[in-house]
């Protein structure tokens, strides 16, 4: 049988100390191995997560250092057959900003203000009807420390995070 290398589709910041890596599922794999490093060439400081179950297409890597860029690769395995490492993806876990205030600015709109994070060029705002941020709406590329979010359903509590 044929075993081909998976391809990473994204590496997304999941929290201030974790990143979720996503890849495509490949046929005939028995497991995956994910490796990550702060060295883009993978010449040193390599960490590996082995035995990721067949048919898995993502893994959240925890215990990372806030503000440090990590590089990720994945490969498929089946017994003695091992693919080459996938393409490389990177992500830098960042802290969440402290939201300093929220206020209704008009019907269906809220203004969010937050404290600046050192080193942040842009901010990502997520909001959801669920405090666990289930199925959040994401707004990327926000600059400054304030954002008006409009088009919100009236009479429904919304939860916000800024990173």
CSV table of C-alpha atoms in Angstrom, one decimal:
chain,number,residue,atom,x,y,z
A,1,UNK,CA,0.0,0.0,0.0
A,2,UNK,CA,1.0,3.6,-0.4
A,3,UNK,CA,1.6,6.0,2.5
A,4,UNK,CA,1.9,9.7,1.7
A,5,UNK,CA,3.0,12.6,3.9
A,6,UNK,CA,0.2,14.7,5.4
A,7,UNK,CA,0.1,18.5,4.9
A,8,UNK,CA,-0.4,21.0,7.7
A,9,UNK,CA,-3.2,23.3,6.9
A,10,UNK,CA,-2.8,25.6,9.9
A,11,UNK,CA,-1.2,26.2,13.3
A,12,UNK,CA,-3.5,28.4,15.4
A,13,UNK,CA,-3.0,30.0,18.8
A,14,UNK,CA,-5.3,28.2,21.2
A,15,UNK,CA,-4.2,30.1,24.3
A,16,UNK,CA,-1.3,32.0,25.8
A,17,UNK,CA,0.5,28.7,26.2
A,18,UNK,CA,-0.9,26.4,23.5
A,19,UNK,CA,-1.2,26.0,19.7
A,20,UNK,CA,-3.6,23.8,17.7
A,21,UNK,CA,-2.0,22.2,14.6
A,22,UNK,CA,-4.3,20.9,11.8
A,23,UNK,CA,-3.5,18.6,8.9
A,24,UNK,CA,-5.2,16.4,6.3
A,25,UNK,CA,-5.9,12.8,7.0
A,26,UNK,CA,-4.0,10.4,4.8
A,27,UNK,CA,-4.9,6.9,3.8
A,28,UNK,CA,-3.3,3.8,5.3
A,29,UNK,CA,-1.8,5.5,8.3
A,30,UNK,CA,-1.7,3.7,11.7
A,31,UNK,CA,-0.6,6.8,13.6
A,32,UNK,CA,0.9,10.3,13.3
A,33,UNK,CA,3.9,11.9,14.9
A,34,UNK,CA,4.0,15.7,15.5
A,35,UNK,CA,7.3,17.5,16.1
A,36,UNK,CA,7.9,21.1,17.1
A,37,UNK,CA,10.8,23.3,17.9
A,38,UNK,CA,11.7,27.0,18.4
A,39,UNK,CA,14.3,26.3,15.6
A,40,UNK,CA,12.8,26.7,12.1
A,41,UNK,CA,15.4,24.2,10.7
A,42,UNK,CA,14.6,21.6,13.4
A,43,UNK,CA,18.4,21.3,14.0
A,44,UNK,CA,17.9,21.5,17.8
A,45,UNK,CA,15.4,21.6,20.6
A,46,UNK,CA,13.0,19.2,19.0
A,47,UNK,CA,10.0,17.9,20.9
A,48,UNK,CA,7.9,15.1,19.6
A,49,UNK,CA,4.4,13.7,20.2
A,50,UNK,CA,4.2,10.1,19.0
A,51,UNK,CA,1.3,7.7,18.7
A,52,UNK,CA,-1.4,10.3,17.6
A,53,UNK,CA,-4.3,8.1,16.6
A,54,UNK,CA,-5.1,7.2,13.0
A,55,UNK,CA,-7.6,9.5,11.4
A,56,UNK,CA,-6.7,12.4,13.7
A,57,UNK,CA,-6.4,15.7,11.9
A,58,UNK,CA,-5.4,18.0,14.7
A,59,UNK,CA,-3.5,18.2,18.0
A,60,UNK,CA,-3.3,20.9,20.6
A,61,UNK,CA,0.3,21.3,21.9
A,62,UNK,CA,0.3,22.7,25.5
A,63,UNK,CA,2.9,24.0,27.9
A,64,UNK,CA,4.4,26.4,25.4
A,65,UNK,CA,6.1,29.7,26.3
A,66,UNK,CA,4.0,32.9,25.6
A,67,UNK,CA,5.7,35.1,23.0
A,68,UNK,CA,7.9,32.4,21.6
A,69,UNK,CA,7.5,31.3,17.9
A,70,UNK,CA,7.2,27.5,17.5
A,71,UNK,CA,7.5,25.5,14.2
A,72,UNK,CA,5.5,22.4,13.6
A,73,UNK,CA,5.7,19.3,11.3
A,74,UNK,CA,3.8,16.1,11.2
A,75,UNK,CA,4.3,12.7,9.5
A,76,UNK,CA,2.3,9.5,9.0
A,77,UNK,CA,3.4,6.1,10.1
A,78,UNK,CA,2.4,2.5,9.6
A,79,UNK,CA,4.8,-0.1,11.0
A,80,UNK,CA,8.1,0.3,9.3
A,81,UNK,CA,6.6,2.7,6.7
A,82,UNK,CA,7.2,6.4,7.7
A,83,UNK,CA,6.5,9.4,5.5
A,84,UNK,CA,8.7,12.4,5.1
A,85,UNK,CA,7.9,15.3,7.4
A,86,UNK,CA,5.1,17.6,6.2
A,87,UNK,CA,5.4,21.3,5.4
A,88,UNK,CA,6.3,23.5,8.3
A,89,UNK,CA,3.8,25.8,10.0
A,90,UNK,CA,4.5,28.2,12.8
A,91,UNK,CA,2.6,30.1,15.5
A,92,UNK,CA,3.4,32.3,18.4
A,93,UNK,CA,1.3,31.9,21.5
A,94,UNK,CA,0.3,35.3,22.9
A,95,UNK,CA,-1.4,36.4,26.1
A,96,UNK,CA,-5.0,37.5,26.2
A,97,UNK,CA,-5.4,41.2,26.7
A,98,UNK,CA,-7.3,42.4,29.7
A,99,UNK,CA,-10.6,43.8,28.7
A,100,UNK,CA,-11.0,47.1,30.6
A,101,UNK,CA,-14.6,47.8,29.7
A,102,UNK,CA,-17.5,47.0,27.4
A,103,UNK,CA,-20.5,49.2,26.7
A,104,UNK,CA,-23.5,49.1,24.4
A,105,UNK,CA,-22.8,51.8,21.8
A,106,UNK,CA,-26.1,51.3,20.0
A,107,UNK,CA,-28.7,48.7,19.4
A,108,UNK,CA,-26.9,45.5,18.4
A,109,UNK,CA,-23.4,47.0,19.0
A,110,UNK,CA,-20.9,46.9,21.8
A,111,UNK,CA,-17.7,48.8,22.2
A,112,UNK,CA,-14.8,46.8,23.7
A,113,UNK,CA,-11.8,48.4,25.3
A,114,UNK,CA,-8.7,46.5,26.4
A,115,UNK,CA,-5.2,47.1,27.8
A,116,UNK,CA,-2.4,47.0,25.2
A,117,UNK,CA,-0.1,44.0,25.1
A,118,UNK,CA,3.6,44.6,24.8
A,119,UNK,CA,4.8,43.6,21.3
A,120,UNK,CA,1.3,43.2,19.8
A,121,UNK,CA,0.9,44.7,16.3
A,122,UNK,CA,-2.7,43.6,15.9
A,123,UNK,CA,-5.4,42.0,18.0
A,124,UNK,CA,-7.9,39.2,17.5
A,125,UNK,CA,-11.3,39.5,19.1
A,126,UNK,CA,-13.5,36.5,19.6
A,127,UNK,CA,-17.1,36.6,20.8
A,128,UNK,CA,-19.7,34.0,21.4
A,129,UNK,CA,-23.1,33.5,23.1
A,130,UNK,CA,-21.3,30.8,25.2
A,131,UNK,CA,-18.8,31.6,28.0
A,132,UNK,CA,-16.8,28.6,26.8
A,133,UNK,CA,-16.4,30.4,23.5
A,134,UNK,CA,-18.2,27.6,21.5
A,135,UNK,CA,-18.5,28.5,17.8
A,136,UNK,CA,-17.0,32.0,18.3
A,137,UNK,CA,-17.1,34.8,15.7
A,138,UNK,CA,-13.5,35.9,15.1
A,139,UNK,CA,-12.3,39.4,14.1
A,140,UNK,CA,-8.6,39.6,13.2
A,141,UNK,CA,-6.3,42.5,12.4
A,142,UNK,CA,-7.7,45.0,14.9
A,143,UNK,CA,-5.3,47.8,15.8
A,144,UNK,CA,-5.5,50.1,18.8
A,145,UNK,CA,-7.1,49.1,22.0
A,146,UNK,CA,-10.8,49.6,21.2
A,147,UNK,CA,-13.3,48.1,18.8
A,148,UNK,CA,-17.0,48.5,18.0
A,149,UNK,CA,-18.6,45.2,17.2
A,150,UNK,CA,-22.0,45.6,15.5
A,151,UNK,CA,-24.6,43.3,14.1
A,152,UNK,CA,-25.0,41.5,17.5
A,153,UNK,CA,-28.4,39.9,18.4
A,154,UNK,CA,-30.3,42.1,20.8
A,155,UNK,CA,-31.2,40.7,24.2
A,156,UNK,CA,-28.5,38.0,24.1
A,157,UNK,CA,-25.5,38.0,26.4
A,158,UNK,CA,-22.2,37.9,24.5
A,159,UNK,CA,-18.8,36.9,25.8
A,160,UNK,CA,-15.6,38.4,24.5
A,161,UNK,CA,-11.8,37.7,24.5
A,162,UNK,CA,-9.0,39.7,23.0
A,163,UNK,CA,-5.6,38.4,22.2
